Coordinates of C-alpha atoms in Angstrom, one line a residue:
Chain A
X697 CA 3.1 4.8 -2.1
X698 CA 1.2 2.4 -4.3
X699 CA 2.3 -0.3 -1.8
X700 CA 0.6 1.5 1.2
X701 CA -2.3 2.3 -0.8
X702 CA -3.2 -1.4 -1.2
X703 CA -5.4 -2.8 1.2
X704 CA -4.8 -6.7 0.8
X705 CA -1.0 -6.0 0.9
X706 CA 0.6 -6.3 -2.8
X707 CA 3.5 -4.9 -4.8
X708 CA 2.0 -2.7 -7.2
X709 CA 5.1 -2.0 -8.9
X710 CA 6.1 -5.2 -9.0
X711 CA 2.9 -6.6 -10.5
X712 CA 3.0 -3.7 -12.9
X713 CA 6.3 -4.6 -14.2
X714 CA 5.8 -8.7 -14.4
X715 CA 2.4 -7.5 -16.3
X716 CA 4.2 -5.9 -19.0
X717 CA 6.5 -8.7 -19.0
X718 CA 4.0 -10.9 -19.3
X719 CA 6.0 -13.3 -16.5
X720 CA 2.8 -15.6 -15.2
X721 CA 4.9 -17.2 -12.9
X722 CA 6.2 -14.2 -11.3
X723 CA 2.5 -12.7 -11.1
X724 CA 0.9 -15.4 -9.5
X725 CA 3.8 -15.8 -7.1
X726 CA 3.1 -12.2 -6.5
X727 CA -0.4 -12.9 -5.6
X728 CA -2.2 -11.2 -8.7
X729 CA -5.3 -12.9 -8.0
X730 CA -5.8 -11.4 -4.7
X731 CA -6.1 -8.3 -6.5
X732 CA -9.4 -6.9 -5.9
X733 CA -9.5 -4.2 -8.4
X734 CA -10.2 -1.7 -6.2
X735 CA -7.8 1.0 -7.9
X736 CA -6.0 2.2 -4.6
X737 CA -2.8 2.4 -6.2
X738 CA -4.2 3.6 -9.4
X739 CA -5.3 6.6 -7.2
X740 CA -2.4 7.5 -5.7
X741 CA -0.4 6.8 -8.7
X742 CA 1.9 10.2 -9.0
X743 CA 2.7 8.9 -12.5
X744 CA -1.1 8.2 -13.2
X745 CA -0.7 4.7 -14.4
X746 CA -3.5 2.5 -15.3
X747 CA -2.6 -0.4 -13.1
X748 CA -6.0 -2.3 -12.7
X749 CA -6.1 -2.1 -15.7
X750 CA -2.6 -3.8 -16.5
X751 CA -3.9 -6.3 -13.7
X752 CA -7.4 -7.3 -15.6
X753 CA -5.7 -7.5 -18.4
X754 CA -2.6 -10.1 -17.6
X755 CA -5.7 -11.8 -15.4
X756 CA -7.3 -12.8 -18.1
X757 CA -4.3 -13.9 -20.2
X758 CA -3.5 -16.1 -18.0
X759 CA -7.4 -17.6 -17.2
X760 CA -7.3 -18.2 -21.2
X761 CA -3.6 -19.6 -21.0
X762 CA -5.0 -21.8 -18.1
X763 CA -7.9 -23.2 -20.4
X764 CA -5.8 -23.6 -23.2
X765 CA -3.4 -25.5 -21.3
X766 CA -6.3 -27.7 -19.9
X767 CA -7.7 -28.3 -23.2
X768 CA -4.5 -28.9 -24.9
X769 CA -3.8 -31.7 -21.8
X770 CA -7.0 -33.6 -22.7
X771 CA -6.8 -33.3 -26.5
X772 CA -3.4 -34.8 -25.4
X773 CA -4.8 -37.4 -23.7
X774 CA -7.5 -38.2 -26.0
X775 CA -5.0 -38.9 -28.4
X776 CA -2.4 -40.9 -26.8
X777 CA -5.9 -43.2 -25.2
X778 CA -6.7 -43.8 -28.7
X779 CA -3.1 -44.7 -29.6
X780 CA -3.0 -47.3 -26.4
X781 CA -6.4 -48.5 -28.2
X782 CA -5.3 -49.0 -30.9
X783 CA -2.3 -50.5 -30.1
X784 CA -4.5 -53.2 -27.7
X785 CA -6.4 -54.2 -30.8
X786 CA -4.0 -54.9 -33.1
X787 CA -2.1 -57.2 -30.3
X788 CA -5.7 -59.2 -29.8
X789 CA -5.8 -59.3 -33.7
X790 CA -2.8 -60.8 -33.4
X791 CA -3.1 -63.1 -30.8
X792 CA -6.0 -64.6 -32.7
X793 CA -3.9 -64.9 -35.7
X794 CA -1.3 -66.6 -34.0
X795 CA -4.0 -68.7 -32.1
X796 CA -5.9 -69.8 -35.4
X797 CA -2.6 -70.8 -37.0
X798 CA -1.2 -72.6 -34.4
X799 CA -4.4 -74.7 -34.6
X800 CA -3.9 -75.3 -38.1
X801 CA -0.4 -77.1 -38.0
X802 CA -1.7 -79.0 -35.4
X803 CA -4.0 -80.1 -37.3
X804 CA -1.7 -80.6 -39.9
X805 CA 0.8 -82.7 -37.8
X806 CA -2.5 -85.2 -36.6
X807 CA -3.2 -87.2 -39.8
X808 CA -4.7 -85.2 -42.5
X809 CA -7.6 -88.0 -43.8
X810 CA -9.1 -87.8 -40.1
X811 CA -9.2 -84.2 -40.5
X812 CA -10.9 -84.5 -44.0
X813 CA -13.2 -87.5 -42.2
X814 CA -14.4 -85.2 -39.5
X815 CA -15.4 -82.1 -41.6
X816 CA -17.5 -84.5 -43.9
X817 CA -18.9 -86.1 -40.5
X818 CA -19.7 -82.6 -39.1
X819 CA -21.5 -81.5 -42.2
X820 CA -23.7 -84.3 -42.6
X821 CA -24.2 -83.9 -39.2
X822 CA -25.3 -80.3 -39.5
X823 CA -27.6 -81.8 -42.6
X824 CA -29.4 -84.2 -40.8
X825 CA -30.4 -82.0 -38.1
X826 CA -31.5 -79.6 -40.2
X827 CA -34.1 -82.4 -42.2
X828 CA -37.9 -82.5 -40.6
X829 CA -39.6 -85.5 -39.6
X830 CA -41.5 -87.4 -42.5
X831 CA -45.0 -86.4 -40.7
X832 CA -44.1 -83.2 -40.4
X833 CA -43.3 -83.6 -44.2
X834 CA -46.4 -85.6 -45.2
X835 CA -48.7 -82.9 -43.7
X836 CA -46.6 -80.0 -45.6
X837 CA -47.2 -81.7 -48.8
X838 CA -51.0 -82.6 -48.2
X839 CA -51.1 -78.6 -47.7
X840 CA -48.9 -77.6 -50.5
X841 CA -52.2 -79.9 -53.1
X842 CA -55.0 -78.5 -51.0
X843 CA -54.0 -74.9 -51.3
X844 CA -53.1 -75.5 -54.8
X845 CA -56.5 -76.9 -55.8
X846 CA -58.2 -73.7 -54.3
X847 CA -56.0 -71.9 -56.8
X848 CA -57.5 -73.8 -59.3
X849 CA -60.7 -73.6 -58.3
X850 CA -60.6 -69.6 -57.9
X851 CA -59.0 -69.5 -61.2
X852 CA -61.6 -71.4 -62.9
X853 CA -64.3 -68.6 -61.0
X854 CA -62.8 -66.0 -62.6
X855 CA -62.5 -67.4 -66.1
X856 CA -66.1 -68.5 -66.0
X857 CA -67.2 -64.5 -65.0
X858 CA -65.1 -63.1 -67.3
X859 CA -66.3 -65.5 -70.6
X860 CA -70.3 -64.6 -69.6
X861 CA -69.4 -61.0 -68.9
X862 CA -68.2 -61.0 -72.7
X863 CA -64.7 -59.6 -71.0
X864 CA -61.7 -58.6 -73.6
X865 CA -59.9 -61.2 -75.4
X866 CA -56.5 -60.2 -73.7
X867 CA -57.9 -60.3 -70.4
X868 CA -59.4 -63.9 -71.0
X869 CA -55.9 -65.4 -72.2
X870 CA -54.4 -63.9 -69.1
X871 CA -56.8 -66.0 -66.9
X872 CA -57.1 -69.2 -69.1
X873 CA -52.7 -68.8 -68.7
X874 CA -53.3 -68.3 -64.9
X875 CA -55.6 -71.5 -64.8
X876 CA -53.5 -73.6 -66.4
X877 CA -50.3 -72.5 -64.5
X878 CA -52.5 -73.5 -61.3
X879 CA -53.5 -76.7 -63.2
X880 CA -49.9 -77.9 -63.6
X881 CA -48.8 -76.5 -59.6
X882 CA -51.3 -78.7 -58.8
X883 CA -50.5 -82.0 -61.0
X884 CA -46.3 -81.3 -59.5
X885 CA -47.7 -81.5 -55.6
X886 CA -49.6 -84.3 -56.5
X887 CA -46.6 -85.9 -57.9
X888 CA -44.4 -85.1 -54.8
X889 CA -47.1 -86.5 -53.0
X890 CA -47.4 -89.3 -54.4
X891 CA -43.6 -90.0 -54.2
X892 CA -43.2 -89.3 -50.9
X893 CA -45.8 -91.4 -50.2
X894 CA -44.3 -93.9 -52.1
Chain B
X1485 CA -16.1 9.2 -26.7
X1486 CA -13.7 6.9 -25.4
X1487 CA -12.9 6.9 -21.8
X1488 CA -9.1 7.1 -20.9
X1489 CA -9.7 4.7 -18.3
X1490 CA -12.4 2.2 -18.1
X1491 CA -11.1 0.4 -15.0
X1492 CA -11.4 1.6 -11.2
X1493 CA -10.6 4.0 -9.8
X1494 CA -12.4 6.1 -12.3
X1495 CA -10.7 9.6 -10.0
X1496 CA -7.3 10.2 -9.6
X1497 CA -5.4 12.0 -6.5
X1498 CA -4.6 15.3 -6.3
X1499 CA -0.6 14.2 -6.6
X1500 CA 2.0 13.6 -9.4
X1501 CA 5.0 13.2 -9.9
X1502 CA 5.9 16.6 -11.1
X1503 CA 4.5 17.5 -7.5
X1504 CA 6.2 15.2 -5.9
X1505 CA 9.7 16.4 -7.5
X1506 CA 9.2 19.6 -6.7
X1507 CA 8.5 19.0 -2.8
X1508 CA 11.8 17.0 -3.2
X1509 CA 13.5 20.2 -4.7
X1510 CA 11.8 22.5 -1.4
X1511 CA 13.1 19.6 0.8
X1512 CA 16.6 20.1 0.1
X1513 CA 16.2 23.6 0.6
X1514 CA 17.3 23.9 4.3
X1515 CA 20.7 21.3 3.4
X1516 CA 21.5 24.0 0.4
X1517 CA 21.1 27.0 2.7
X1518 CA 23.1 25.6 5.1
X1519 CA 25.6 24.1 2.8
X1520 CA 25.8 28.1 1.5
X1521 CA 26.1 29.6 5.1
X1522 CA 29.5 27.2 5.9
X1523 CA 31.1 26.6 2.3
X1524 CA 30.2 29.6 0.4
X1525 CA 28.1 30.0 -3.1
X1526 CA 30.0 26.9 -4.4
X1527 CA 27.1 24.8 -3.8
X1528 CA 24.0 27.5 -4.8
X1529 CA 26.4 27.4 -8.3
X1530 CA 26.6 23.6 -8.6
X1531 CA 23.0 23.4 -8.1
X1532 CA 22.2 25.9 -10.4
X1533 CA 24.7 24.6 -12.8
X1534 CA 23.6 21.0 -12.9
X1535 CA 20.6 22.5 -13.1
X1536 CA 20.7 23.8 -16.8
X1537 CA 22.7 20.8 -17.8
X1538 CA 19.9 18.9 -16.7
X1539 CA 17.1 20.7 -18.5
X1540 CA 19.3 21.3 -21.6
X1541 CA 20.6 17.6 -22.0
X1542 CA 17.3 15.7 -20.7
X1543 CA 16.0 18.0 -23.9
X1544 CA 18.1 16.3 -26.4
X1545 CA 17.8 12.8 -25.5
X1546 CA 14.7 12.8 -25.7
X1547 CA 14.0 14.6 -28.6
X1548 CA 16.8 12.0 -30.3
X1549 CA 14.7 9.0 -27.9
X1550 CA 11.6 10.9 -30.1
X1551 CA 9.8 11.9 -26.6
X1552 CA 7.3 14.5 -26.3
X1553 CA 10.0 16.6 -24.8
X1554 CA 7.5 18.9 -22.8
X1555 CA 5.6 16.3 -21.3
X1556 CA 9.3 14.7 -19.8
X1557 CA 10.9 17.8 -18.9
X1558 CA 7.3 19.1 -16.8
X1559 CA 7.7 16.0 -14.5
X1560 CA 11.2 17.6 -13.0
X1561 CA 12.5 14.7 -12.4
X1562 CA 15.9 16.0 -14.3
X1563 CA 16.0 18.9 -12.3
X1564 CA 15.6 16.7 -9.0
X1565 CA 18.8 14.7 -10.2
X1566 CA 20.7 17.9 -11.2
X1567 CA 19.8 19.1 -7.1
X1568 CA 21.0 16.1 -5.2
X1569 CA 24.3 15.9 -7.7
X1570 CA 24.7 19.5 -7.3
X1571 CA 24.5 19.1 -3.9
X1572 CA 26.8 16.2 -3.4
X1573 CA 29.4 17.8 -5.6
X1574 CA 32.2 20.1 -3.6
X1575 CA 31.9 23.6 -3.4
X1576 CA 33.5 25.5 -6.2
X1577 CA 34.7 22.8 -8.2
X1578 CA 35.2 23.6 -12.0
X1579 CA 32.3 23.9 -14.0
X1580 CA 32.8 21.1 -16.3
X1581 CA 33.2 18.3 -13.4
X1582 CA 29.3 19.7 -13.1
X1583 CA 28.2 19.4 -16.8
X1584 CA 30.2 16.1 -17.1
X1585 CA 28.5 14.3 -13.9
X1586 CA 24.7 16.1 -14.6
X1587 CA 25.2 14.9 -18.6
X1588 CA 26.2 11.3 -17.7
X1589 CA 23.4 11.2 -14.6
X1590 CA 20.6 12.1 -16.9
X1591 CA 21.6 11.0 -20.5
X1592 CA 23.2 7.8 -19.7
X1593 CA 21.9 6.9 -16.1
X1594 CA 19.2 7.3 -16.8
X1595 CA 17.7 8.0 -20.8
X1596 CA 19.5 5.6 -21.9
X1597 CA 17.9 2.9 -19.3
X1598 CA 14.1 4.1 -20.6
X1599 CA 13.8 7.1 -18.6
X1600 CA 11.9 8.0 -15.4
X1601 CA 10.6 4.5 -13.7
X1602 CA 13.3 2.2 -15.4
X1603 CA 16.6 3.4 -14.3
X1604 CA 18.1 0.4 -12.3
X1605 CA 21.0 2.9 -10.2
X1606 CA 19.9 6.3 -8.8
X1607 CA 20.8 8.8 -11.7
X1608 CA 22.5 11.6 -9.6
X1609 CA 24.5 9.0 -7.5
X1610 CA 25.9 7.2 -10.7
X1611 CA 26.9 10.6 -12.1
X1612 CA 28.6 11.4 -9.2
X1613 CA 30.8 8.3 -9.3
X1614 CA 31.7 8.3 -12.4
X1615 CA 33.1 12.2 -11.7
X1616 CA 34.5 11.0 -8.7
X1617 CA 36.4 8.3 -10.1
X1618 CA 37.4 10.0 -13.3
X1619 CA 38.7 13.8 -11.5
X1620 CA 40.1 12.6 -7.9
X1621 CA 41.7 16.0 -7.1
X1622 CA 39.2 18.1 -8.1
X1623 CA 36.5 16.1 -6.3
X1624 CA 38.5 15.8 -3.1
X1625 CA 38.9 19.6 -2.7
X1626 CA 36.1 21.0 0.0
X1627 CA 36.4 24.3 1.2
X1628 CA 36.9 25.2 4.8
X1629 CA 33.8 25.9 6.2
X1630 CA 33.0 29.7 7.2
X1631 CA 34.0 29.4 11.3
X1632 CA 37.7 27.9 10.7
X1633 CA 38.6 30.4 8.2
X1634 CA 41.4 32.5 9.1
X1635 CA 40.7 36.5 10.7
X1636 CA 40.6 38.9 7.2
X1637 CA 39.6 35.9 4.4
X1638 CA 35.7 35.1 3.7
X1639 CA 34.7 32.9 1.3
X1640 CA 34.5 34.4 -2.1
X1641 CA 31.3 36.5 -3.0
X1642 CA 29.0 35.2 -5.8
X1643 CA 30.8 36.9 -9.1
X1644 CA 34.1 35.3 -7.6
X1645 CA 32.5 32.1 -6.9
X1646 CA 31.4 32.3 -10.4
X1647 CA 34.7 33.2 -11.9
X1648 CA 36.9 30.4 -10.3
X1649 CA 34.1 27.8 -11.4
X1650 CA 34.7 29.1 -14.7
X1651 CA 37.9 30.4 -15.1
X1652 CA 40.0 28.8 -12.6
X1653 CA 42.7 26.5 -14.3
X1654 CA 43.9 25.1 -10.9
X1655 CA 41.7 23.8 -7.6
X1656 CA 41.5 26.7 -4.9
X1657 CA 44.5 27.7 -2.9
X1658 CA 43.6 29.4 0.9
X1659 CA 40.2 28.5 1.3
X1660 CA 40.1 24.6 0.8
X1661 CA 40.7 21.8 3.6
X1662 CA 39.8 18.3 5.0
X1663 CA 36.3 17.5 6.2
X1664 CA 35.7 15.3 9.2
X1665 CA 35.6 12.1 7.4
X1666 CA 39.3 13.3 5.8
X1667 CA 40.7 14.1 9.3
X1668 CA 39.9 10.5 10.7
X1669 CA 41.4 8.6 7.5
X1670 CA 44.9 10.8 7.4
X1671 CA 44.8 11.0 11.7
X1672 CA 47.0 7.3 11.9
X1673 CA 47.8 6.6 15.5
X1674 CA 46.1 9.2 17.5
X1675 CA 43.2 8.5 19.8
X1676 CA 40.0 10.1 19.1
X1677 CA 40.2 12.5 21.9
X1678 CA 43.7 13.8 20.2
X1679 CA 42.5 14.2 17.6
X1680 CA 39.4 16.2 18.4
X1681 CA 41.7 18.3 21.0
X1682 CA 44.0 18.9 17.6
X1683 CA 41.4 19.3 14.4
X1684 CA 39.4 22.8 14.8
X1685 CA 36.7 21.2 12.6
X1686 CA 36.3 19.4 15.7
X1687 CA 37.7 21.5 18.6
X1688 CA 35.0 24.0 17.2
X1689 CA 32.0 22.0 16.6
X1690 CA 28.6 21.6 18.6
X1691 CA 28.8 17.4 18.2
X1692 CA 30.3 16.5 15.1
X1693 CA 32.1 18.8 12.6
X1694 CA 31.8 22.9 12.1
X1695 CA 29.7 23.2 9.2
X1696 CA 29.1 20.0 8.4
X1697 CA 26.7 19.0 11.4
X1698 CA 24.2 21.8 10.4
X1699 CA 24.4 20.7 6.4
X1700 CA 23.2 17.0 7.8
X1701 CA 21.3 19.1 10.4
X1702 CA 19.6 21.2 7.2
X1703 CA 18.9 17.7 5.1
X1704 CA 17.5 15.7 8.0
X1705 CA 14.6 18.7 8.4
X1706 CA 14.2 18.6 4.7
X1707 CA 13.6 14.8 4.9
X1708 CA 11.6 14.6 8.0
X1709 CA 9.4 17.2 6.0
X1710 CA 9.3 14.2 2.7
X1711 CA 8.6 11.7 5.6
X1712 CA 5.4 13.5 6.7
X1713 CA 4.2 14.5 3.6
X1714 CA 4.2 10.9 3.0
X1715 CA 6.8 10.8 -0.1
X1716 CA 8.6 7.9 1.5
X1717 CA 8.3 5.6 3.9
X1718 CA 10.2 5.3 7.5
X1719 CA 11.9 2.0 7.1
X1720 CA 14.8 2.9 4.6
X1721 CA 16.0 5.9 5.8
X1722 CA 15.9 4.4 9.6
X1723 CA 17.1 1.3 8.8
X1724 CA 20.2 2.9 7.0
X1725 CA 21.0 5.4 10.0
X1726 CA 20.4 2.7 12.7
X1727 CA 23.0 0.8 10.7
X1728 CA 25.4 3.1 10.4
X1729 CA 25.5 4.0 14.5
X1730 CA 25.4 0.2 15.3
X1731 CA 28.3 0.1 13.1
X1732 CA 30.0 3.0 14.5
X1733 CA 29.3 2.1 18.2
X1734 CA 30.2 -1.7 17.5
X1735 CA 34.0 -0.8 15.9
X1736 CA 33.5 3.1 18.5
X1737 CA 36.7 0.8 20.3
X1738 CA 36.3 3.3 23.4
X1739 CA 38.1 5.8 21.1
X1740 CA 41.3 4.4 21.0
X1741 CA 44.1 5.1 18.3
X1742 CA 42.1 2.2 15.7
X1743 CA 38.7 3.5 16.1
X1744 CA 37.1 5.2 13.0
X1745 CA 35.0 7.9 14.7
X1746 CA 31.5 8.2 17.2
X1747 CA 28.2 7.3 16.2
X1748 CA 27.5 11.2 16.2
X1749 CA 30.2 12.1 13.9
X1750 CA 29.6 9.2 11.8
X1751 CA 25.6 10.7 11.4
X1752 CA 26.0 14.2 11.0
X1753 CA 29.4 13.8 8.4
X1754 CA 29.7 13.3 4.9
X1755 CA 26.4 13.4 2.8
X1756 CA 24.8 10.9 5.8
X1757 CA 21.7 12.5 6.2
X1758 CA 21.3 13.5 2.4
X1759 CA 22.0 9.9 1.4
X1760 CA 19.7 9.1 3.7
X1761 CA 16.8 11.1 3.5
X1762 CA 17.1 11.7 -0.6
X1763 CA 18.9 9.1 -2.7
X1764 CA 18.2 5.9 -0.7
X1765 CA 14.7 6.6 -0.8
X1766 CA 14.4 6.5 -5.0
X1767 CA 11.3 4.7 -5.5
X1768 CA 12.7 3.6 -8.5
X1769 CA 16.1 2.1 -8.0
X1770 CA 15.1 1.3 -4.2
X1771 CA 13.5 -2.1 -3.0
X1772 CA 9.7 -2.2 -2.7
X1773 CA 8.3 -3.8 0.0
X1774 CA 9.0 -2.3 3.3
X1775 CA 10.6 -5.4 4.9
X1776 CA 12.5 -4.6 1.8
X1777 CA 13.5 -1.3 2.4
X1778 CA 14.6 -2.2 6.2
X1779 CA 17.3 -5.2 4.6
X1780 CA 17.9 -2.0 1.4
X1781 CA 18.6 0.8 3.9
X1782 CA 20.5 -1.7 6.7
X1783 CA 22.8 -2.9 3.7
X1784 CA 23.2 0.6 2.8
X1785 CA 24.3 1.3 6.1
X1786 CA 26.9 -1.2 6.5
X1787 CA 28.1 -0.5 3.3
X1788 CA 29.0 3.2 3.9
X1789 CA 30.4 2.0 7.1
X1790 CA 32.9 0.2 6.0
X1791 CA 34.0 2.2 2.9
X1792 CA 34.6 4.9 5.3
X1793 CA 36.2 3.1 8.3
X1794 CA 38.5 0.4 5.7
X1795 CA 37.8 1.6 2.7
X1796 CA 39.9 4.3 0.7
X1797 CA 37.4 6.8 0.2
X1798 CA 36.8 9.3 3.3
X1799 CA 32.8 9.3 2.1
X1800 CA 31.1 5.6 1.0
X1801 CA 26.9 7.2 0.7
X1802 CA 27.5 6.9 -3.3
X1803 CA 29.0 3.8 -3.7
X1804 CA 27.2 1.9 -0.8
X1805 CA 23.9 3.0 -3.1
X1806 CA 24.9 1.6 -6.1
X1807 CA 26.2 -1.4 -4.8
X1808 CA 22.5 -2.2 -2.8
X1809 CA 21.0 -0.6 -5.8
X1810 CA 22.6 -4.0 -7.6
X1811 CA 21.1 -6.2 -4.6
X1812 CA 17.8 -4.4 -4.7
X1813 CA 15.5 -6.6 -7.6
X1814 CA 17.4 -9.4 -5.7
X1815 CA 16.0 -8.3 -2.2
X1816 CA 12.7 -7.8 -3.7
X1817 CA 12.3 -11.0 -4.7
X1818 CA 12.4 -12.6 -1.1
X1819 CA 10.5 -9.7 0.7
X1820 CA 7.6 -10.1 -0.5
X1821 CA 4.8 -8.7 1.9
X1822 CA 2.3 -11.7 3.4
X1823 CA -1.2 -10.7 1.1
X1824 CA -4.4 -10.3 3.1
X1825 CA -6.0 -14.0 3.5
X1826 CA -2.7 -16.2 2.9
X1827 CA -1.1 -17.7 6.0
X1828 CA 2.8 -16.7 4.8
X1829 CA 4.9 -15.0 2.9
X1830 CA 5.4 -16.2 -1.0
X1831 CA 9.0 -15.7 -2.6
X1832 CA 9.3 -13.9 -6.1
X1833 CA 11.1 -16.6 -7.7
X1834 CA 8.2 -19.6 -6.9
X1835 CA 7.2 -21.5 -9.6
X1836 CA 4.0 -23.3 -10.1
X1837 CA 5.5 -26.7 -10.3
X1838 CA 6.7 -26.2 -6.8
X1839 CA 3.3 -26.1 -5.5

C-alpha cells in the first residue's frame, strides 16, 4: 500500500530494504533521489516504519560518499600530476647532462691546446672589455686628489677649533690621527696620478 | 523530549498491521463457513487448532529469538498463518499433521527467516508443503461433502469431530472421497461429459463441484471484501485467475478424453480462489510493483495449471506459490514502476558505470 501511497511512483519496500543494506547502487537505480520526503508511505505504513527517515538517511550517505569519492579522485590526481612532474624534470636534468658531456669529449677529441688557447683568449677578452678608457681614468684620478685635499682641508678645520677651544687631549689625537690619515690618502692619489700620467 | 520521529509525515494512519490481520481473519470467514456447511467441523477444528499452535509456538521463538513476545504476538500475524493453513488442511485430518505444519509455518518459515516482513515463502503455504509431502495419505483424505452423502450418515457432530482428530489411529472410513480435481486425474480415457454424467460431485453441482464451488464461492466474497478495503491490490489476484482460465480454455480440447477440465471447474476447485485472494497476495513474499504482481500472479497461474493438468498432484495453489515466491525478488528487479519525471523505466540491477 506503501507503493500506491507514493505520488512520484517508487518502491517503498524496496528502497527500505536497499537502505538498510546500504546497496547505493540498487537505491539510485531505484530512483531514491526522486524521493520527495513527503512521508506518504510512512503514513500508511501498517507496520509504522520510519521510511523517510531511512530515505534521508542513506541520501546523505551517499552525497558524503559522492564527495569523498570526488575528493579522493583529485587528491589522486594531484598526486600522480606531481609524479609525471617530477618524472619530466629529472629527464630534462638529464638531457642536459648528457648534452654538457657530450660537449666535453668533443672537445676533448679536437686538440686539447686550442681548447686551453681559447679559454685564455676568451678571458682576456672578457678583461679588456671590462678596462675604461684612459680619459675616463685620468678624470677619476684628478677626482680621487681633489676630494682628498677637501679631506684634508676639513680635517685641518676641525683640529684648529678644537686646539683654541682648549678641547680634551684624547679628542685632539683622534683628529691630528684623522688629519694625517687624510694627509697620506692624499700623497697615494697624487702618486697614482702622477704615474698614470707618466 | 525526544521525538520518535523527526521526519514527515509527523501523523500516522488510522491502520496497522494487527488491523490489517485481523480483517484478513474476518475475510476468510465466509470460505470457513462454507467449508463447515459441505465438509463438516473438520475445518472449524483445524482452524482452531493451528490456531493455538500458532500462538503457543510463535511464543517460544521469540522469547528464545529474545522478542518482546507481546508486542509480536498483538500483530496476529501468527494467527493469520494458523487460518489460511488451517484452512488449506483436509477436514478431520489428525491433530498432529496440524501442530506439525502450524509449528514448521511459524517457527521455521517464518522466525527463523527474521520474522514478520522477512520471510522470503508465504509461512502457511510452506507449512502446508512440507505436511503434504511428508503424510501423503493423511493429506489426501477429504471428506465427502454434505449433499453426496449417503440417506441416514451426516457428518460427525463437533465432540466426534473432535474425537477422531484426536484419537483416531486410522484416516476416516464412510465419510471421505475424491474432490473434483481427484476425479479428473483418476478419470483416464473418458470425455468430460462422461465423466460429469458419472461423478455426483459433478452430476450434483450448480457449475463446478458440490461443495467445493460455494467454499471458492465463500473465499472469493471474503477477498473481494480485502480488495475494497484496499488490503491488496487488483493485479495479482486477476492476473493469477485470468491465467488459470486462459490455461484451462487453451488445453479445454472441446472436452475430449485428454482434456483436464473447464475453465469453471478449474476456478471454483481446489483452494483457487483462496490461493488467490489470500496467499498470493502476501505483501511480504509477493512482488512489489504492480506490473510485478500481474507477471507474479500470471506465473502463479500457469504454474497451478500445469501441476494439476500434468503434474501428479490433483491441487498445484501451494507449490505454484513457492515456486513464484523463488522468482519474486527476481521479478522485482525488472518491474520497476517508471518514477514521476523520468522518461522510462530503470532495472533493479543497473549500475552506475552503465550510465
Amino acid at each position: 500500500m506503501c507503493a500506491e501511497a507514493c505520488p512520484v511512483s517508487l518502491l517503498p519496500q524496496q528502497l527500505l530494504w536497499y537502505s538498510q543494506a546500504e546497496d547505493h547502487e540498487r537505491l539510485e537505480a531505484h530512483n531514491l533521489f526522486d524521493c520527495i520526503e513527503c512521508g506518504a508511505c510512512s503514513y500508511v505504513c501498517p507496520s509504522n516504519i520510519p521510511l523517510v527517515q531511512h530515505y534521508r538517511s542513506s541520501k546523505s550517505d551517499i552525497k558524503k560518499a559522492q564527495e569523498e569519492k570526488v575528493k579522493s579522485t583529485q587528491a589522486r590526481e594531484r598526486f600522480e600530476f606531481r609524479k609525471q612532474r617530477i618524472e619530466l624534470a629529472e629527464k630534462e636534468r638529464e638531457a642536459k647532462r648528457a648534452a654538457r658531456r657530450e660537449a666535453a669529449k668533443q672537445a676533448q677529441a679536437s686538440t686539447g691546446t686550442d681548447a686551453m688557447a681559447d679559454i685564455v683568449a676568451a678571458a682576456q677578452a672578457r678583461a679588456a672589455a671590462k678596462t675604461t678608457s684612459p680619459e675616463q681614468e685620468l678624470a677619476k684620478l684628478q677626482r680621487a686628489v681633489s676630494s682628498a685635499e677637501m679631506r684634508v682641508e676639513k680635517a685641518q678645520v676641525k683640529l684648529d677649533s678644537a686646539l683654541e677651544n682648549a678641547e680634551p687631549t684624547e679628542k685632539i689625537n683622534i683628529l691630528s690621527a684623522a688629519l694625517s690619515g687624510a694627509q697620506q690618502k692624499l700623497e697615494k692619489a697624487k702618486v697614482r696620478l702622477a704615474e698614470h700620467s707618466n | 523530549m525526544a521525538f520518535r520521529q523527526v521526519s514527515s509525515p509527523h501523523a500516522h494512519g488510522a491502520q496497522n498491521t494487527a488491523r490489517l490481520m485481523q480483517l484478513v481473519v474476518w475475510a476468510t470467514i465466509p470460505g470457513l463457513i462454507a467449508l463447515t456447511w459441505h465438509f463438516g467441523w473438520g475445518s472449524f477444528i483445524n482452524v482452531m487448532l493451528a490456531s493455538i499452535t500458532a500462538v503457543i509456538s510463535e511464543a517460544l521463538i521469540l522469547k528464545m529469538r529474545r522478542r518482546p513476545v507481546g508486542f509480536y504476538l498483538g500483530d496476529y500475524s501468527a494467527v493469520v498463518t494458523a487460518v489460511l493453513l488451517g484452512l488449506a488442511l483436509p477436514p478431520l485430518c489428525p491433530w498432529w499433521v496440524v501442530v506439525i505444519g502450524t509449528v514448521f509455518s511459524v517457527v521455521i518459515a517464518k522466525q527463523l527467516f527474521g520474522g514478520l516482513g522477512y520471510n522470503p515463502f508465504n509461512p502457511a503455504m510452506v507449512g502446508y508443503v512440507v505436511v503434504l509431502i511428508s503424510f501423503p495419505i493423511e493429506m489426501t483424505t477429504w471428506v465427502t461433502p454434505l449433499a453426496l452423502l449417503p440417506d441416514g450418515i451426516t457428518h460427525p457432530d463437533f465432540l466426534e469431530s473432535l474425537k477422531l482428530v484426536f484419537f483416531s489411529t486410522s484416516p476416516m472410513d464412510g465419510v471421505t472421497g475424491a474432490t473434483p480435481l481427484d476425479s479428473f486425474k483418476h478419470a483416464a480415457g473418458l470425455t468430460v461429459d462422461q465423466i460429469y454424467q458419472q461423478d455426483s460431485l459433478f452430476s450434483q453441482a450448480m457449475f463446478a463441484g458440490v461443495g467445493w464451488e460455494w467454499v471458492n464461492l465463500g473465499f472469493l466474497v471474503g477477498g473481494i471484501v480485502l480488495l475494497g478495503s484496499r488490503v491488496f491490490t487488483w493485479h495479482g489476484p486477476v492476473a493469477m485467475l485470468v491465467t488459470l482460465a486462459l490455461m484451462s480454455l487453451i488445453f479445454w480440447d472441446s472436452g475430449s478424453s485428454q482434456s483436464p477440465g473447464s475453465p469453471l471447474m478449474h476456478l471454483f476447485s481446489g483452494a483457487s480462489m483462496m490461493g488467490a485472494f489470500f496467499i498470493l497476495t502476501d505483501p511480504v513474499s509477493s512482488a512489489v510493483s504492480n506490473r510485478g504482481r500481474l507477471i507474479y500472479g500470471a506465473l502463479i497461474g500457469i504454474l497451478v495449471y500445469i501441476i494439476r493438468a500434468w503434474g501428479n498432484y490433483p491441487d498445484a495453489v501451494a507449490f505454484a506459490i513457492l515456486l513464484a515466491n523463488f522468482t519474486a525478488p527476481f521479478i522485482d528487479n525488472y518491474t520497476l514502476p517508471r518514477t514521476y519525471g523520468h522518461t522510462d523505466r530503470r532495472k533493479a540491477t543497473e549500475r552506475l558505470e552503465d550510465k
